[in-house]
Coordinates of N, CA and C and ligand atoms in Angstrom, one line a residue:
X1258 N 0.8 -1.2 0.0 CA 0.0 0.0 0.0 C 0.9 1.2 0.0
X1259 N 0.4 2.2 -0.7 CA 1.1 3.5 -0.7 C 0.8 4.3 0.6
X1260 N 1.6 5.2 0.9 CA 1.3 6.0 2.1 C 0.2 7.0 1.8
X1261 N -0.1 7.9 2.8 CA -1.1 8.9 2.5 C -0.7 9.8 1.3
X1262 N -1.7 10.3 0.6 CA -1.3 11.1 -0.6 C -0.6 12.4 -0.2
X1263 N 0.3 12.8 -1.1 CA 0.9 14.1 -0.9 C 0.3 15.1 -1.8
X1264 N 0.5 16.4 -1.6 CA 0.1 17.4 -2.6 C 1.1 17.3 -3.7
X1265 N 0.7 17.8 -4.9 CA 1.6 17.9 -6.0 C 2.9 18.6 -5.6
X1266 N 2.7 19.7 -4.9 CA 3.9 20.5 -4.5 C 4.8 19.7 -3.5
X1267 N 4.2 19.0 -2.6 CA 5.0 18.1 -1.7 C 5.8 17.1 -2.5
X1268 N 5.1 16.5 -3.5 CA 5.7 15.4 -4.3 C 6.9 16.0 -5.1
X1269 N 6.7 17.2 -5.7 CA 7.8 17.8 -6.5 C 8.9 18.2 -5.6
X1270 N 8.7 18.7 -4.4 CA 9.7 19.2 -3.6 C 10.5 18.1 -2.9
X1271 N 9.8 17.0 -2.6 CA 10.4 15.9 -1.8 C 10.9 14.7 -2.6
X1272 N 10.7 14.7 -4.0 CA 11.1 13.6 -4.8 C 12.6 13.4 -4.9
X1273 N 13.0 12.2 -4.9 CA 14.4 11.9 -5.2 C 14.4 10.7 -6.2
X1274 N 15.4 10.6 -7.0 CA 15.6 9.5 -7.9 C 16.0 8.3 -7.0
X1275 N 15.1 7.3 -6.9 CA 15.3 6.3 -5.9 C 16.4 5.3 -6.2
X1276 N 17.4 5.2 -5.3 CA 18.5 4.4 -5.6 C 18.3 2.9 -5.5
X1277 N 17.3 2.5 -4.6 CA 17.1 1.1 -4.4 C 15.7 0.9 -3.9
X1278 N 15.0 -0.2 -4.4 CA 13.6 -0.4 -4.0 C 13.5 -1.7 -3.1
X1279 N 12.4 -1.7 -2.3 CA 12.3 -2.9 -1.4 C 11.5 -4.0 -2.0
X1280 N 10.9 -3.7 -3.2 CA 10.3 -4.8 -4.0 C 8.9 -5.2 -3.6
X1281 N 8.2 -4.5 -2.6 CA 6.9 -4.9 -2.2 C 5.9 -4.7 -3.4
X1282 N 5.0 -5.6 -3.5 CA 4.1 -5.5 -4.7 C 3.3 -4.3 -4.7
X1283 N 2.9 -3.8 -5.8 CA 2.1 -2.6 -6.0 C 0.7 -3.0 -6.4
X1284 N -0.4 -2.6 -5.7 CA -1.7 -3.0 -6.0 C -2.1 -2.6 -7.5
X1285 N -2.8 -3.5 -8.1 CA -3.1 -3.2 -9.5 C -3.9 -1.9 -9.7
X1286 N -4.8 -1.6 -8.7 CA -5.6 -0.3 -8.8 C -4.6 0.9 -8.8
X1287 N -3.6 0.8 -8.0 CA -2.7 2.0 -7.9 C -1.9 2.1 -9.2
X1288 N -1.5 1.0 -9.8 CA -0.8 1.0 -11.0 C -1.7 1.6 -12.2
X1289 N -2.9 1.2 -12.2 CA -3.8 1.7 -13.2 C -4.0 3.2 -13.1
X1290 N -4.1 3.7 -11.8 CA -4.3 5.1 -11.6 C -3.0 5.9 -12.1
X1291 N -1.9 5.3 -11.9 CA -0.6 6.0 -12.3 C -0.6 6.0 -13.9
X1292 N -0.9 4.8 -14.5 CA -0.9 4.8 -15.9 C -2.0 5.7 -16.5
X1293 N -3.1 5.8 -15.9 CA -4.2 6.7 -16.4 C -3.7 8.1 -16.4
X1294 N -2.9 8.5 -15.4 CA -2.4 9.9 -15.3 C -1.5 10.1 -16.5
X1295 N -0.8 9.1 -16.9 CA 0.1 9.3 -18.1 C -0.7 9.5 -19.4
X1296 N -1.8 8.7 -19.5 CA -2.6 8.8 -20.7 C -3.3 10.1 -20.8
X1297 N -3.4 10.8 -19.7 CA -4.1 12.1 -19.8 C -3.2 13.3 -20.2
X1298 N -2.0 13.0 -20.5 CA -1.1 14.0 -20.9 C -1.5 14.7 -22.2
X1299 N -1.1 15.9 -22.4 CA -1.3 16.6 -23.7 C -0.3 16.1 -24.7
X1300 N -0.7 16.2 -26.0 CA 0.2 15.8 -27.1 C -0.1 16.6 -28.3
X1301 N 0.9 16.8 -29.2 CA 0.6 17.5 -30.4 C -0.5 16.8 -31.2
X1302 N -1.4 17.6 -31.7 CA -2.6 17.1 -32.4 C -3.4 16.0 -31.6
X1303 N -3.1 15.9 -30.4 CA -3.7 14.9 -29.5 C -3.4 13.5 -30.1
X1304 N -2.2 13.3 -30.7 CA -1.9 12.0 -31.3 C -1.5 10.9 -30.4
X1305 N -1.2 11.3 -29.1 CA -0.9 10.3 -28.0 C 0.0 9.2 -28.5
X1306 N 1.2 9.6 -29.0 CA 2.1 8.6 -29.6 C 2.8 7.6 -28.6
X1307 N 2.5 7.8 -27.3 CA 3.2 6.9 -26.3 C 2.6 5.5 -26.3
X1308 N 3.4 4.6 -25.9 CA 3.0 3.2 -25.6 C 3.8 2.8 -24.4
X1309 N 3.2 2.0 -23.5 CA 3.8 1.6 -22.3 C 3.8 0.1 -22.1
X1310 N 4.9 -0.4 -21.6 CA 4.9 -1.8 -21.3 C 5.2 -1.9 -19.8
X1311 N 4.2 -2.5 -19.0 CA 4.4 -2.6 -17.6 C 5.0 -4.0 -17.3
X1312 N 6.2 -3.9 -16.6 CA 6.9 -5.1 -16.3 C 6.9 -5.3 -14.8
X1313 N 6.3 -6.5 -14.4 CA 6.2 -6.8 -12.9 C 6.7 -8.1 -12.5
X1314 N 6.7 -9.1 -13.5 CA 7.1 -10.4 -13.1 C 8.6 -10.5 -12.8
X1315 N 9.0 -11.3 -11.8 CA 10.4 -11.4 -11.5 C 11.2 -11.8 -12.7
X1316 N 10.8 -12.7 -13.5 CA 11.6 -13.2 -14.7 C 11.8 -12.0 -15.7
X1317 N 10.7 -11.3 -15.9 CA 10.8 -10.3 -16.9 C 11.6 -9.1 -16.4
X1318 N 11.5 -8.8 -15.1 CA 12.3 -7.7 -14.5 C 13.8 -8.1 -14.6
X1319 N 14.1 -9.3 -14.4 CA 15.5 -9.8 -14.4 C 16.0 -9.6 -15.8
X1320 N 15.2 -10.0 -16.8 CA 15.7 -9.8 -18.2 C 15.8 -8.3 -18.6
X1321 N 14.9 -7.5 -18.1 CA 15.0 -6.1 -18.4 C 16.2 -5.5 -17.7
X1322 N 16.5 -6.0 -16.5 CA 17.8 -5.5 -15.9 C 19.0 -5.8 -16.8
X1323 N 19.0 -7.0 -17.4 CA 20.1 -7.3 -18.3 C 20.2 -6.4 -19.5
X1324 N 19.0 -5.8 -19.8 CA 19.0 -4.9 -21.0 C 19.3 -3.4 -20.5
X1325 N 19.5 -3.3 -19.2 CA 19.6 -1.9 -18.7 C 20.9 -1.8 -17.9
X1326 N 22.0 -2.2 -18.5 CA 23.3 -2.1 -17.9 C 23.3 -2.7 -16.4
X1327 N 22.5 -3.7 -16.2 CA 22.5 -4.4 -15.0 C 22.1 -3.5 -13.8
X1328 N 21.3 -2.5 -14.0 CA 20.9 -1.6 -12.9 C 20.0 -2.4 -12.0
X1329 N 20.4 -2.6 -10.7 CA 19.6 -3.4 -9.8 C 18.2 -2.9 -9.6
X1330 N 18.0 -1.6 -9.6 CA 16.7 -1.1 -9.3 C 15.6 -1.5 -10.3
X1331 N 16.1 -1.9 -11.5 CA 15.1 -2.4 -12.5 C 14.5 -3.7 -12.0
X1332 N 15.3 -4.5 -11.3 CA 14.8 -5.8 -10.8 C 14.1 -5.6 -9.4
X1333 N 14.6 -4.6 -8.7 CA 14.0 -4.4 -7.3 C 12.7 -3.7 -7.3
X1334 N 12.4 -2.9 -8.3 CA 11.2 -2.1 -8.3 C 10.0 -3.0 -8.3
X1335 N 8.9 -2.4 -7.7 CA 7.6 -3.2 -7.7 C 7.1 -3.3 -9.2
X1336 N 7.3 -2.3 -9.9 CA 6.9 -2.3 -11.3 C 7.8 -1.4 -12.1
X1337 N 8.1 -1.7 -13.3 CA 8.9 -0.9 -14.2 C 8.0 -0.6 -15.4
X1338 N 7.7 0.7 -15.7 CA 7.0 1.1 -16.8 C 8.0 1.5 -17.9
X1339 N 7.9 0.7 -19.0 CA 8.8 1.0 -20.1 C 8.1 1.9 -21.1
X1340 N 8.6 3.2 -21.2 CA 7.9 4.2 -21.9 C 8.4 4.2 -23.4
X1341 N 7.6 4.0 -24.3 CA 8.0 4.0 -25.7 C 7.1 4.9 -26.5
X1342 N 7.6 5.2 -27.7 CA 6.8 5.9 -28.7 C 6.7 5.1 -29.9
X1343 N 5.5 5.2 -30.6 CA 5.3 4.5 -31.8 C 5.5 5.4 -33.0
X1344 N 6.6 5.1 -33.8 CA 6.9 6.0 -35.0 C 5.8 6.0 -36.0
X1345 N 4.9 4.9 -36.0 CA 3.8 4.8 -36.9 C 2.5 5.2 -36.3
X1346 N 2.5 5.6 -35.0 CA 1.3 5.9 -34.3 C 0.4 6.9 -35.1
X1347 N 1.0 7.9 -35.6 CA 0.1 8.9 -36.3 C -0.6 8.3 -37.5
X1348 N 0.0 7.4 -38.1 CA -0.6 6.8 -39.3 C -1.8 5.9 -38.9
X1349 N -1.5 5.1 -37.8 CA -2.5 4.1 -37.3 C -3.7 4.8 -36.6
X1350 N -3.4 5.9 -35.9 CA -4.4 6.4 -34.9 C -5.1 7.7 -35.4
X1351 N -4.8 8.2 -36.6 CA -5.4 9.4 -37.0 C -7.0 9.3 -36.9
X1352 N -7.5 8.3 -37.5 CA -9.0 8.1 -37.5 C -9.5 8.0 -36.1
X1353 N -8.8 7.3 -35.2 CA -9.3 7.1 -33.8 C -9.3 8.4 -33.1
X1354 N -8.2 9.2 -33.3 CA -8.1 10.5 -32.7 C -9.2 11.4 -33.1
X1355 N -9.5 11.4 -34.4 CA -10.6 12.2 -34.9 C -12.0 11.8 -34.4
X1356 N -12.1 10.5 -34.3 CA -13.4 9.9 -33.8 C -13.6 10.3 -32.4
X1357 N -12.6 10.2 -31.5 CA -12.7 10.5 -30.1 C -12.9 12.1 -30.0
X1358 N -12.2 12.8 -30.8 CA -12.3 14.3 -30.7 C -13.7 14.7 -31.1
X1359 N -14.3 14.1 -32.2 CA -15.6 14.5 -32.7 C -16.6 14.2 -31.6
X1360 N -16.5 13.0 -30.9 CA -17.5 12.7 -29.9 C -17.4 13.7 -28.7
X1361 N -16.2 14.3 -28.6 CA -16.1 15.3 -27.5 C -16.3 16.7 -27.9
X1362 N -16.7 16.9 -29.2 CA -17.1 18.2 -29.6 C -16.1 18.9 -30.6
X1363 N -15.2 18.1 -31.1 CA -14.3 18.7 -32.1 C -15.1 19.2 -33.3
X1364 N -14.8 20.5 -33.7 CA -15.6 21.0 -34.9 C -15.2 20.2 -36.2
X1365 N -16.2 20.0 -37.0 CA -16.0 19.2 -38.3 C -14.9 19.9 -39.1
X1366 N -14.9 21.2 -39.1 CA -13.9 22.0 -39.9 C -12.5 21.6 -39.5
X1367 N -12.3 21.5 -38.1 CA -11.0 21.1 -37.6 C -10.6 19.7 -38.1
X1368 N -11.6 18.8 -37.9 CA -11.4 17.4 -38.3 C -11.0 17.3 -39.8
X1369 N -11.7 18.0 -40.6 CA -11.4 18.0 -42.1 C -10.0 18.4 -42.3
X1370 N -9.6 19.5 -41.6 CA -8.3 20.1 -41.8 C -7.2 19.1 -41.3
X1371 N -7.5 18.5 -40.2 CA -6.5 17.6 -39.6 C -6.2 16.4 -40.4
X1372 N -7.3 15.9 -41.2 CA -7.1 14.8 -42.0 C -6.0 14.9 -43.0
X1373 N -5.8 16.2 -43.4 CA -4.7 16.4 -44.4 C -3.4 17.0 -43.7
X1374 N -3.6 17.9 -42.7 CA -2.5 18.5 -42.1 C -1.6 17.5 -41.3
X1375 N -2.3 16.6 -40.6 CA -1.5 15.6 -39.8 C -0.6 14.8 -40.7
X1376 N -1.1 14.1 -41.7 CA -0.2 13.4 -42.6 C 0.9 14.3 -43.2
X1377 N 0.5 15.5 -43.6 CA 1.5 16.4 -44.2 C 2.7 16.7 -43.2
X1378 N 2.3 16.9 -42.0 CA 3.3 17.2 -40.9 C 4.2 16.0 -40.7
X1379 N 3.7 14.9 -40.5 CA 4.5 13.7 -40.1 C 5.3 13.1 -41.2
X1380 N 4.7 13.1 -42.4 CA 5.3 12.4 -43.5 C 6.6 13.1 -43.9
X1381 N 6.8 14.4 -43.5 CA 8.1 15.1 -43.8 C 9.2 14.8 -42.8
X1382 N 8.9 14.0 -41.7 CA 9.9 13.7 -40.7 C 10.9 12.7 -41.2
X1383 N 12.2 12.9 -40.9 CA 13.1 11.8 -41.1 C 13.1 11.0 -39.7
X1384 N 13.9 10.0 -39.7 CA 13.8 9.1 -38.5 C 14.3 9.9 -37.2
X1385 N 15.3 10.7 -37.4 CA 15.8 11.4 -36.2 C 14.7 12.4 -35.7
X1386 N 14.1 13.1 -36.7 CA 13.1 14.1 -36.3 C 11.9 13.4 -35.6
X1387 N 11.6 12.2 -36.1 CA 10.5 11.4 -35.4 C 10.9 11.0 -34.0
X1388 N 12.1 10.6 -33.8 CA 12.5 10.2 -32.5 C 12.5 11.4 -31.5
X1389 N 12.9 12.5 -32.1 CA 12.9 13.8 -31.2 C 11.5 14.1 -30.9
X1390 N 10.6 14.0 -31.8 CA 9.2 14.3 -31.5 C 8.6 13.3 -30.5
X1391 N 8.9 12.1 -30.7 CA 8.4 11.1 -29.7 C 9.0 11.3 -28.3
X1392 N 10.3 11.6 -28.3 CA 10.9 11.8 -26.9 C 10.2 12.9 -26.2
X1393 N 9.9 14.0 -26.9 CA 9.2 15.1 -26.3 C 7.9 14.7 -25.7
X1394 N 7.1 13.9 -26.5 CA 5.7 13.6 -26.1 C 5.7 12.5 -25.0
X1395 N 6.5 11.5 -25.2 CA 6.5 10.4 -24.3 C 6.9 10.9 -22.9
X1396 N 7.9 11.8 -22.9 CA 8.4 12.3 -21.6 C 7.3 13.1 -20.8
X1397 N 6.4 13.7 -21.5 CA 5.3 14.5 -20.8 C 4.4 13.4 -20.1
X1398 N 4.1 12.4 -20.8 CA 3.2 11.3 -20.2 C 4.0 10.6 -19.1
X1399 N 5.2 10.4 -19.3 CA 6.1 9.8 -18.3 C 6.1 10.6 -17.0
X1400 N 6.3 11.9 -17.2 CA 6.3 12.8 -16.0 C 5.0 12.8 -15.3
X1401 N 3.9 12.8 -16.0 CA 2.6 12.7 -15.4 C 2.6 11.5 -14.5
X1402 N 3.0 10.4 -15.0 CA 3.0 9.1 -14.2 C 3.9 9.2 -13.0
X1403 N 5.1 9.7 -13.2 CA 6.1 9.8 -12.2 C 5.5 10.6 -11.0
X1404 N 4.9 11.8 -11.4 CA 4.4 12.7 -10.3 C 3.2 12.1 -9.7
X1405 N 2.3 11.4 -10.4 CA 1.1 10.8 -9.8 C 1.6 9.7 -8.8
X1406 N 2.6 8.9 -9.2 CA 3.1 7.9 -8.3 C 3.7 8.5 -7.0
X1407 N 4.4 9.6 -7.2 CA 4.9 10.3 -6.0 C 3.8 10.9 -5.1
X1408 N 2.8 11.5 -5.7 CA 1.7 12.0 -5.0 C 1.0 10.8 -4.2
X1409 N 1.0 9.7 -4.8 CA 0.3 8.5 -4.1 C 1.2 7.9 -3.0
X1410 N 2.4 8.4 -2.8 CA 3.2 7.9 -1.8 C 4.3 6.9 -2.2
X1411 N 4.4 6.7 -3.5 CA 5.4 5.8 -4.0 C 6.7 6.5 -4.3
X1412 N 7.8 5.8 -4.4 CA 9.1 6.3 -4.8 C 9.3 5.9 -6.3
X1413 N 10.0 6.7 -7.0 CA 10.2 6.5 -8.4 C 11.7 6.6 -8.8
X1414 N 12.0 6.0 -9.9 CA 13.3 6.1 -10.5 C 13.2 6.2 -12.0
X1415 N 13.4 7.4 -12.6 CA 13.5 7.5 -14.1 C 14.8 6.9 -14.5
X1416 N 14.8 6.2 -15.7 CA 16.1 5.6 -16.2 C 16.2 5.8 -17.7
X1417 N 17.4 6.2 -18.1 CA 17.7 6.2 -19.5 C 18.8 5.2 -19.8
X1418 N 19.3 4.6 -18.7 CA 20.4 3.6 -18.9 C 19.9 2.3 -19.3
X1419 N 19.7 2.1 -20.6 CA 19.3 0.8 -21.2 C 19.7 0.8 -22.6
X1420 N 19.7 -0.4 -23.2 CA 20.1 -0.6 -24.6 C 18.9 -0.9 -25.4
X1421 N 18.7 0.0 -26.4 CA 17.5 0.0 -27.2 C 17.2 -1.4 -27.8
X1422 N 18.2 -2.0 -28.4 CA 18.0 -3.3 -29.1 C 17.6 -4.4 -28.1
X1423 N 18.3 -4.3 -26.9 CA 18.1 -5.4 -25.9 C 16.7 -5.2 -25.3
X1424 N 16.3 -4.0 -25.0 CA 14.9 -3.8 -24.5 C 13.9 -4.3 -25.5
X1425 N 14.1 -4.0 -26.8 CA 13.2 -4.5 -27.9 C 13.1 -6.0 -27.8
X1426 N 14.2 -6.6 -27.7 CA 14.2 -8.1 -27.7 C 13.5 -8.7 -26.5
X1427 N 13.8 -8.1 -25.3 CA 13.2 -8.6 -24.0 C 11.6 -8.4 -24.1
X1428 N 11.2 -7.3 -24.6 CA 9.8 -7.0 -24.6 C 9.0 -7.4 -25.8
X1429 N 9.8 -7.9 -26.8 CA 9.2 -8.3 -28.1 C 8.5 -7.1 -28.8
X1430 N 9.1 -6.0 -28.8 CA 8.5 -4.7 -29.3 C 8.4 -4.7 -30.8
X1431 N 7.4 -4.2 -31.4 CA 7.4 -4.0 -32.8 C 8.5 -3.1 -33.3
X1432 N 8.9 -3.2 -34.5 CA 10.0 -2.4 -35.0 C 9.7 -0.9 -35.0
X1433 N 8.5 -0.6 -35.1 CA 8.1 0.9 -35.1 C 8.2 1.5 -33.7
X1434 N 8.5 0.7 -32.7 CA 8.6 1.3 -31.4 C 10.0 1.9 -31.1
X1435 N 10.0 3.0 -30.4 CA 11.2 3.6 -30.0 C 11.2 3.7 -28.4
X1436 N 12.1 3.1 -27.7 CA 12.1 3.1 -26.3 C 12.7 4.4 -25.8
X1437 N 11.9 5.1 -24.9 CA 12.4 6.5 -24.5 C 13.0 6.4 -23.1
X1438 N 12.3 5.8 -22.2 CA 12.8 5.8 -20.8 C 12.1 4.7 -20.0
X1439 N 12.7 4.4 -18.9 CA 12.1 3.4 -17.9 C 11.7 4.1 -16.7
X1440 N 10.6 3.7 -16.1 CA 10.2 4.3 -14.8 C 10.0 3.2 -13.8
X1441 N 10.9 3.2 -12.8 CA 10.8 2.2 -11.7 C 9.9 2.8 -10.7
X1442 N 9.0 2.0 -10.1 CA 8.0 2.5 -9.1 C 8.0 1.5 -8.0
X1443 N 8.0 2.0 -6.7 CA 7.9 1.1 -5.6 C 8.2 1.9 -4.3
X1444 N 8.8 1.2 -3.3 CA 9.1 1.9 -2.1 C 10.6 1.8 -1.9
X1445 N 11.2 2.9 -1.5 CA 12.7 3.0 -1.3 C 13.1 2.0 -0.2
X1446 N 14.2 1.4 -0.5 CA 14.9 0.5 0.5 C 16.0 1.3 1.1
X1447 N 16.0 1.3 2.4 CA 17.1 2.1 3.1 C 16.9 3.6 2.9
X1448 N 17.9 4.3 2.9 CA 17.7 5.8 2.9 C 17.8 6.2 1.4
X1449 N 17.2 7.4 1.2 CA 17.1 8.0 -0.1 C 18.5 8.5 -0.5
X1450 N 18.6 8.8 -1.7 CA 19.9 9.3 -2.2 C 20.1 10.8 -1.7
X1451 N 21.3 11.2 -1.7 CA 21.6 12.6 -1.4 C 20.9 13.5 -2.3
X1452 N 20.7 14.8 -1.9 CA 20.1 15.8 -2.8 C 21.2 16.4 -3.6
X1453 N 21.2 16.2 -4.9 CA 22.2 16.7 -5.7 C 22.1 18.2 -5.9
X1454 N 21.0 18.8 -5.5 CA 20.8 20.3 -5.6 C 20.5 20.7 -7.0
X1455 N 20.1 21.9 -7.2 CA 19.7 22.5 -8.5 C 20.4 23.8 -8.7
X1456 N 20.7 24.1 -10.0 CA 21.3 25.4 -10.3 C 20.3 26.5 -9.9
X1457 N 20.8 27.7 -9.6 CA 19.9 28.8 -9.2 C 19.2 29.3 -10.5
X1458 N 18.1 29.9 -10.3 CA 17.3 30.4 -11.4 C 18.1 31.4 -12.3
X1459 N 19.0 32.1 -11.7 CA 19.8 33.1 -12.5 C 20.6 32.3 -13.5
X1460 N 20.9 31.1 -13.3 CA 21.7 30.3 -14.2 C 20.9 29.7 -15.4
X1461 N 19.6 29.5 -15.1 CA 18.8 28.7 -16.1 C 17.6 29.4 -16.6
X1462 N 17.2 30.6 -16.0 CA 16.0 31.2 -16.4 C 16.3 32.7 -16.9
X1463 N 15.7 33.0 -18.0 CA 15.9 34.4 -18.5 C 14.5 35.0 -18.7
X1464 N 14.5 36.3 -18.7 CA 13.3 37.0 -18.7 C 13.2 37.9 -20.0
X1465 N 12.2 37.7 -20.8 CA 12.0 38.5 -22.0 C 12.9 38.1 -23.1
X1466 N 14.2 38.0 -22.8 CA 15.2 37.5 -23.8 C 16.4 36.9 -23.2
X1467 N 17.1 36.1 -24.0 CA 18.3 35.4 -23.5 C 19.2 36.3 -22.7
X1468 N 19.6 35.9 -21.5 CA 20.6 36.7 -20.8 C 20.1 37.7 -19.8
X1469 N 18.8 38.0 -20.0 CA 18.3 39.1 -19.1 C 17.8 38.4 -17.8
X1470 N 18.2 39.0 -16.7 CA 17.8 38.4 -15.4 C 16.6 39.2 -14.9
X1471 N 15.9 38.6 -13.9 CA 14.7 39.2 -13.4 C 15.1 40.4 -12.6
X1472 N 14.3 41.5 -12.7 CA 14.7 42.7 -12.0 C 14.4 42.6 -10.5
Ligands
LIG1245 C1 15.3 10.8 -18.1 C2 16.1 10.5 -16.9 C3 17.0 9.4 -17.0 C4 17.7 8.9 -15.9 N1 18.4 7.8 -16.0 C5 19.0 7.3 -14.9 C6 19.6 6.0 -14.9 O1 19.6 5.3 -16.0 N2 20.1 5.5 -13.8 C7 20.1 6.2 -12.6 O2 20.7 5.7 -11.6 N3 19.6 7.4 -12.6 C8 19.0 8.0 -13.7 N4 18.3 9.2 -13.6 C9 18.3 9.9 -12.3 C10 19.2 11.1 -12.2 O3 20.5 10.7 -12.1 C11 18.7 12.0 -11.1 O4 17.4 12.4 -11.4 C12 19.6 13.2 -10.9 O5 20.8 12.8 -10.4 C13 19.0 14.2 -9.9 O6 18.7 13.5 -8.7 P1 17.2 13.6 -8.1 O7 16.3 13.2 -9.1 O8 17.2 12.7 -6.9 O9 17.1 15.1 -7.7 C14 17.7 9.7 -14.7 C15 16.8 10.8 -14.6 C16 16.1 11.2 -15.7 C17 15.2 12.4 -15.6

């Protein structure tokens, strides 16, 4: 069971990338709630190009660890959500997106326009551009899930340390899938990691134009 819920602000301020998990099982209802938070993320044209594979079984977590530079937390986590993007998603899902949109009130004029503008937009992408576009979108959904899990009292570990080909093989992913990141969820074992700190706003935020600091 997760602990009492935190506010979003508490979750953001108190989160750490979890170094090690205790492996206690996560209730299915909690996992579904976390996944649902991801699916509610915004996306360009509402194309929802993300795809997730939830890994919970000990055997599959062990295999996934082998595809993730042997990171122990992949095997220790209660669940690992493997966040992917589908490079062909826009082709497969355009009609579905329009159908859902129209039942929610999408104007017919917008639907008509999207029928041509969406294929025009995506068909000009080369493979690198598509991966960049997918990374952007999948990470929005990923962050929704990470924060929902933290709000629910879970600890999380985002991971980019994996080998694309090996994860493909372990999960039997279609060729059109691009693996973006892994999200370990569970309860921290032992103490949390040190706080690495953050750069001051003056270092990373500009006002009105590059280089200008807040008055
Ligand atoms: C997209 C992403 C990928 C990451 N990949 C890994 C990883 O593969 N292994 C790991 O131990 N930590 C990984 N981290 C965790 C970072 O090292 C950690 O977030 C950073 O050091 C700051 O620490 P904090 O999150 O506890 O503040 C990743 C974080 C992000 C956002």
